[in-house]
mmCIF file with all atom_site columns, C-alpha atoms in Angstrom:
data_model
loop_
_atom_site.group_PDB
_atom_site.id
_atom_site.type_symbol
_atom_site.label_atom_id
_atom_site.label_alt_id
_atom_site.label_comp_id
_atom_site.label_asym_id
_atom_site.label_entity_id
_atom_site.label_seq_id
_atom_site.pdbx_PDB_ins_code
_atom_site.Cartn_x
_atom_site.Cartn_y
_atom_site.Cartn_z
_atom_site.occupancy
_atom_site.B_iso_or_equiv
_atom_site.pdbx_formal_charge
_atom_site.auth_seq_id
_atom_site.auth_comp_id
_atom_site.auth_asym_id
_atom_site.auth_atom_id
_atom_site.pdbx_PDB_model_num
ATOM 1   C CA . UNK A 1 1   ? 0.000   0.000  0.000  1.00 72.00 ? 1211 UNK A CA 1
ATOM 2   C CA . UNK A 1 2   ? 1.311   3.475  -0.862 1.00 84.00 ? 1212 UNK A CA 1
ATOM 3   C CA . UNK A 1 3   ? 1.294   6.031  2.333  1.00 84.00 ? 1213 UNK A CA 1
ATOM 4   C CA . UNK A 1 4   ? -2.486  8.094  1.483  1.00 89.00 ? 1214 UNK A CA 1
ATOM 5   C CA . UNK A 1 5   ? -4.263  4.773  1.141  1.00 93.00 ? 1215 UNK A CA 1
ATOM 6   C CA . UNK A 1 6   ? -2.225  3.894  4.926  1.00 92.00 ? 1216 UNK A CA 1
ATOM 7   C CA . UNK A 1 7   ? -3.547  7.558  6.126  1.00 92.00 ? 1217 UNK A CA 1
ATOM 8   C CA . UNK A 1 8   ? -6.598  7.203  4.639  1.00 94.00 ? 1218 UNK A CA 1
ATOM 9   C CA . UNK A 1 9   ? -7.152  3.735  6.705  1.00 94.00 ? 1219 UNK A CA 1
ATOM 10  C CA . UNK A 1 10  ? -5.681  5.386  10.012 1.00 94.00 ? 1220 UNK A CA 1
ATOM 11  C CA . UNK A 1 11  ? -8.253  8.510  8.955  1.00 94.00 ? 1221 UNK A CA 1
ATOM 12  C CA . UNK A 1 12  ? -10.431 6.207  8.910  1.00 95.00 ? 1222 UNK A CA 1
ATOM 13  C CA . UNK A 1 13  ? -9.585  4.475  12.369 1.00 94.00 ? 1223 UNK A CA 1
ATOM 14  C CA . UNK A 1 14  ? -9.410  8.035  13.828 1.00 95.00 ? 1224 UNK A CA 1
ATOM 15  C CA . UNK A 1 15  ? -13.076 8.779  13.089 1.00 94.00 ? 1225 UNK A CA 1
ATOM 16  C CA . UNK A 1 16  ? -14.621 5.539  13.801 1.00 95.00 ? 1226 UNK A CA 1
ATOM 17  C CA . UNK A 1 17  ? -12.828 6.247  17.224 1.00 93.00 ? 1227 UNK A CA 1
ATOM 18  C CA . UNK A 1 18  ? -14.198 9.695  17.449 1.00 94.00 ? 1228 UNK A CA 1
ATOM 19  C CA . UNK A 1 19  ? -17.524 8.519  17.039 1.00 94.00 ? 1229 UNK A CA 1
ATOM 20  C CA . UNK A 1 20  ? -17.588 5.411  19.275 1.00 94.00 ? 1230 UNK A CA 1
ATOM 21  C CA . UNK A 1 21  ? -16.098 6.304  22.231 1.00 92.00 ? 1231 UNK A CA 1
ATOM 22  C CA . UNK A 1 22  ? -16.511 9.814  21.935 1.00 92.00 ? 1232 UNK A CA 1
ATOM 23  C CA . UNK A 1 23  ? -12.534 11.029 23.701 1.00 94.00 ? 1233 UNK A CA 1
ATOM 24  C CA . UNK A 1 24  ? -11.982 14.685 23.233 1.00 94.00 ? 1234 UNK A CA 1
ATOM 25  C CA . UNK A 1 25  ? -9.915  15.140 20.447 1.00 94.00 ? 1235 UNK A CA 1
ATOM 26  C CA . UNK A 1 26  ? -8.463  12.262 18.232 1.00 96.00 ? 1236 UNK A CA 1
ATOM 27  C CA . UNK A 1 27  ? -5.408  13.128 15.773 1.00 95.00 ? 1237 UNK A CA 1
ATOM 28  C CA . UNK A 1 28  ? -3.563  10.973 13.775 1.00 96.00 ? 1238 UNK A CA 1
ATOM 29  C CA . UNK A 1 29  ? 0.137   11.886 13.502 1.00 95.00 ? 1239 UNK A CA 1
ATOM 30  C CA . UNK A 1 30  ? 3.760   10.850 11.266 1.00 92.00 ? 1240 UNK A CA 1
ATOM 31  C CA . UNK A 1 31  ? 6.812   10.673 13.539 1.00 90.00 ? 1241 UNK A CA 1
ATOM 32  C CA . UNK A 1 32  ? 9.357   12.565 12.163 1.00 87.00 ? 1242 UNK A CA 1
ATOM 33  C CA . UNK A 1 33  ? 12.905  11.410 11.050 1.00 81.00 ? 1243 UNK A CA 1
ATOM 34  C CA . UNK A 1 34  ? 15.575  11.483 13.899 1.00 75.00 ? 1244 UNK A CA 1
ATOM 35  C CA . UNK A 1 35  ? 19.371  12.284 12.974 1.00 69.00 ? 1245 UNK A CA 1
ATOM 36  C CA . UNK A 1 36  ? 21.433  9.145  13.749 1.00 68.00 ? 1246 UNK A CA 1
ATOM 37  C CA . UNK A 1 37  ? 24.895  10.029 12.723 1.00 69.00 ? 1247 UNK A CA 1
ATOM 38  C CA . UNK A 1 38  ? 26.730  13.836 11.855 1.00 71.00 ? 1248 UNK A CA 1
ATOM 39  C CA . UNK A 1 39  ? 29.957  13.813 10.518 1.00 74.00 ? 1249 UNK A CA 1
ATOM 40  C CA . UNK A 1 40  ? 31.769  17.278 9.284  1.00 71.00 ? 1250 UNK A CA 1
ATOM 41  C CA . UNK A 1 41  ? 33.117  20.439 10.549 1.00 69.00 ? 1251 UNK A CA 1
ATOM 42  C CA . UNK A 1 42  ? 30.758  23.669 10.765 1.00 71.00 ? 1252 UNK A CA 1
ATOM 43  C CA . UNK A 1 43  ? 29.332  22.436 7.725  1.00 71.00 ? 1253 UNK A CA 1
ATOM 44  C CA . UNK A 1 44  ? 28.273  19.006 7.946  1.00 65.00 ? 1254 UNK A CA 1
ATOM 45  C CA . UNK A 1 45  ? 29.476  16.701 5.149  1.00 71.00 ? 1255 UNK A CA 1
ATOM 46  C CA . UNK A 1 46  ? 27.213  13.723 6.050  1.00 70.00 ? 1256 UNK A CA 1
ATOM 47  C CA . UNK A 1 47  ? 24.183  13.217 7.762  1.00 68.00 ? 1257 UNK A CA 1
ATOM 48  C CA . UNK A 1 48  ? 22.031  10.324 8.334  1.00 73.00 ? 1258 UNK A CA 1
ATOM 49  C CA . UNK A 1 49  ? 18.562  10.232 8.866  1.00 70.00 ? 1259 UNK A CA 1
ATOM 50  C CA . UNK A 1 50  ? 16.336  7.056  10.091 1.00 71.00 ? 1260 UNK A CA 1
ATOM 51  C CA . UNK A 1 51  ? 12.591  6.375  11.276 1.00 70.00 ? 1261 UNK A CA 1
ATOM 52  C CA . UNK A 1 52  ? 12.258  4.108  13.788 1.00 69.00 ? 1262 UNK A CA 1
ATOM 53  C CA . UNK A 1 53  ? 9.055   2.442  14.838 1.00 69.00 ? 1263 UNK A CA 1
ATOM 54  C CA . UNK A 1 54  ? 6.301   3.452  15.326 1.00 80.00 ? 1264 UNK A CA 1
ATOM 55  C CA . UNK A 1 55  ? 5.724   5.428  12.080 1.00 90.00 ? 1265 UNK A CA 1
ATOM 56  C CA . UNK A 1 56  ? 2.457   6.983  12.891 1.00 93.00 ? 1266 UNK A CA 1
ATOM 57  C CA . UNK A 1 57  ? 0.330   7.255  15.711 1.00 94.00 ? 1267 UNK A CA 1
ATOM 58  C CA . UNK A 1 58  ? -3.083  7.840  16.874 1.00 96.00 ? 1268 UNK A CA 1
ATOM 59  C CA . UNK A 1 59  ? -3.633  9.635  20.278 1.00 96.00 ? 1269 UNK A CA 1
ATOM 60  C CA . UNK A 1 60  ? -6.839  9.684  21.366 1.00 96.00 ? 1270 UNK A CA 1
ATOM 61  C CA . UNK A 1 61  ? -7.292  12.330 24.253 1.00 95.00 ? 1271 UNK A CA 1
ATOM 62  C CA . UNK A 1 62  ? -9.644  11.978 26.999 1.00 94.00 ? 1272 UNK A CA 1
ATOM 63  C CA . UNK A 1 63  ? -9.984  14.440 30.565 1.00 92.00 ? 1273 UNK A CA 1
ATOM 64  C CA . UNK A 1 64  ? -6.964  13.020 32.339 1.00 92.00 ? 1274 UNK A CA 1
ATOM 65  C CA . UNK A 1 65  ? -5.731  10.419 30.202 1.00 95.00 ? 1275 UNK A CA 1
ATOM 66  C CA . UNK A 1 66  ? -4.568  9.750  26.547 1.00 95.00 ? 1276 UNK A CA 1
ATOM 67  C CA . UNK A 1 67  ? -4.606  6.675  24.481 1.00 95.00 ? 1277 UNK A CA 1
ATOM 68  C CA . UNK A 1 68  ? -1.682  6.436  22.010 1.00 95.00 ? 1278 UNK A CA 1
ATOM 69  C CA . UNK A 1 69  ? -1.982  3.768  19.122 1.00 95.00 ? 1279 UNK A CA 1
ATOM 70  C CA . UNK A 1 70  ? 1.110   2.767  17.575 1.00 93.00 ? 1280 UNK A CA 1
ATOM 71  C CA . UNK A 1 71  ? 0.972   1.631  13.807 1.00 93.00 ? 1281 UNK A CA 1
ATOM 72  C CA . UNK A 1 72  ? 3.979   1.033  11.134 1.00 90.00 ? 1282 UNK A CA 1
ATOM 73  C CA . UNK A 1 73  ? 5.083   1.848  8.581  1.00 88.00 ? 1283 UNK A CA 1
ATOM 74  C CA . UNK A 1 74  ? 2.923   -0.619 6.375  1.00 89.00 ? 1284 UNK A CA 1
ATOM 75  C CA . UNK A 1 75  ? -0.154  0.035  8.630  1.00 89.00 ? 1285 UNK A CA 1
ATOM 76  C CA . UNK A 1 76  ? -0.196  -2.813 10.385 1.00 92.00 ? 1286 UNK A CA 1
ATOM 77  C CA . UNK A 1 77  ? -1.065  -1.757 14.438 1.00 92.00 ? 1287 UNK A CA 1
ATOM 78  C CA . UNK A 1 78  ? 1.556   -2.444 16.876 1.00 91.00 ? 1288 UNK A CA 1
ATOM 79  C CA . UNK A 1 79  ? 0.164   -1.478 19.876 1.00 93.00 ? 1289 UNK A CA 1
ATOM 80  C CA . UNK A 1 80  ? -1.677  0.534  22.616 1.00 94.00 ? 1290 UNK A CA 1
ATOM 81  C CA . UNK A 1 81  ? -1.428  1.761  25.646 1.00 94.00 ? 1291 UNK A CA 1
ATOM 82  C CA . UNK A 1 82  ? -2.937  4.463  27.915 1.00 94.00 ? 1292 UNK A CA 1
ATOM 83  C CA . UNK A 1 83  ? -1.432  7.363  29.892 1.00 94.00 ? 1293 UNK A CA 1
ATOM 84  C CA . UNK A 1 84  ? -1.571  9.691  32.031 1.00 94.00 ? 1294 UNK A CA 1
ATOM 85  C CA . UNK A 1 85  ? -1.344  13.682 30.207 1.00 93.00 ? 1295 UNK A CA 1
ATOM 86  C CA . UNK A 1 86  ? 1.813   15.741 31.309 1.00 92.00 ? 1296 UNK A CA 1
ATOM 87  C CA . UNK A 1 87  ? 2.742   18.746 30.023 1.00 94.00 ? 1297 UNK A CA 1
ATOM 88  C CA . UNK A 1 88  ? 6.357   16.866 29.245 1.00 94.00 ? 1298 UNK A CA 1
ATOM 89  C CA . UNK A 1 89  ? 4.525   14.139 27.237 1.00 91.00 ? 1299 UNK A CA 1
ATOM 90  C CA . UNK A 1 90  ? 2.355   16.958 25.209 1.00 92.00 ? 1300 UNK A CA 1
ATOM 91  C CA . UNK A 1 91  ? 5.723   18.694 24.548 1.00 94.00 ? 1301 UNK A CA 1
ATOM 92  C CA . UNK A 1 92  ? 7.079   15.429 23.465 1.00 92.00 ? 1302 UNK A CA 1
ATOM 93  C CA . UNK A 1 93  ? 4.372   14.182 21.002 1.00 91.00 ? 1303 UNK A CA 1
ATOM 94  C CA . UNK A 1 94  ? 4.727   17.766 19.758 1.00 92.00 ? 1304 UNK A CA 1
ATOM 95  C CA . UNK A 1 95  ? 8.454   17.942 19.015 1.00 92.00 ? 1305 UNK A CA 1
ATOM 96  C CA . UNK A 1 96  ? 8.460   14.736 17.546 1.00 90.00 ? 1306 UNK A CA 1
ATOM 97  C CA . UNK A 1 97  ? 5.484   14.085 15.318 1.00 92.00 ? 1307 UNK A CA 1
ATOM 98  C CA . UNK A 1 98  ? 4.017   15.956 12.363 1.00 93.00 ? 1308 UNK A CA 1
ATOM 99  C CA . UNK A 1 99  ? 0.011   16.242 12.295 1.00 94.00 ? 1309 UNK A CA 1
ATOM 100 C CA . UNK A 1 100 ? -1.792  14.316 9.189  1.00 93.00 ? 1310 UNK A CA 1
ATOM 101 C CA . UNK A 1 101 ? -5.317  14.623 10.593 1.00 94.00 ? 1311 UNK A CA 1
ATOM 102 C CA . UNK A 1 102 ? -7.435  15.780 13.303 1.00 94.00 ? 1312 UNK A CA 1
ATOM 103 C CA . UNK A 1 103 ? -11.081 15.137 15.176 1.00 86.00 ? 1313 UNK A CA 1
ATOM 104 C CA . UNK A 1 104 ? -13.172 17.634 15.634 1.00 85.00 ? 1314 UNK A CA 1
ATOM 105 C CA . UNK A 1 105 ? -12.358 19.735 13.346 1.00 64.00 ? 1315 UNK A CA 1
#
C-alpha cells in the first residue's frame, strides 16, 4: 500500500474512534525522522537520517488520560497503551510528530 491509502485507513480508524467512544480530540500523527549520525566540521558533510518504529500514531485524548496507538510503517497496528497527560509528554508528542489529521475539526 502506498502512504495516502495507509492515512486514509488510520483517517479512517481516527473517526470511527471519534464517534464510538466519543474522547476529546483524536489526531492521527507521522513521527518525524531522527538524525542518527553527523559527521563534518561547521558544515556538515554527512548526515544520516532514520525512522524508527512506530511510524504513525493515533492519540486519542480523553480528561486526564490519553490513548496512544502505535501503527507502522505498512499500517499494520503495533500497539496501545494508555497514559496519564503531562505537560512533558504533550511537549514530546509535539516535538516529535508531524500532524496528518485531526477530530473535531
Amino acid at each position: 500500500m502506498n502512504t495516502k491509502k495507509i492515512v486514509k485507513t488510520l483517517i479512517k480508524f481516527a473517526r470511527r474512534e471519534y464517534k464510538e467512544k466519543r474522547p476529546i480530540g483524536v489526531r492521527v500523527l507521522r513521527v518525524k525522522e531522527a538524525l542518527v549520525l553527523s559527521k563534518g566540521g561547521p558544515i556538515k558533510t554527512l548526515s544520516v537520517s532514520q525512522i524508527k518504529n512506530p511510524y504513525y500514531l493515533v492519540v486519542a485524548e480523553y480528561k486526564n488520560q490519553m490513548r496512544i496507538y502505535s501503527y507502522s510503517l505498512n499500517g499494520l497496528l503495533l500497539g496501545a497503551e494508555n497514559l496519564d497527560i503531562t505537560k512533558s509528554l504533550l511537549d514530546k508528542i509535539k516535538k516529535k510528530t508531524v500532524k496528518e489529521y485531526e477530530f473535531p475539526k
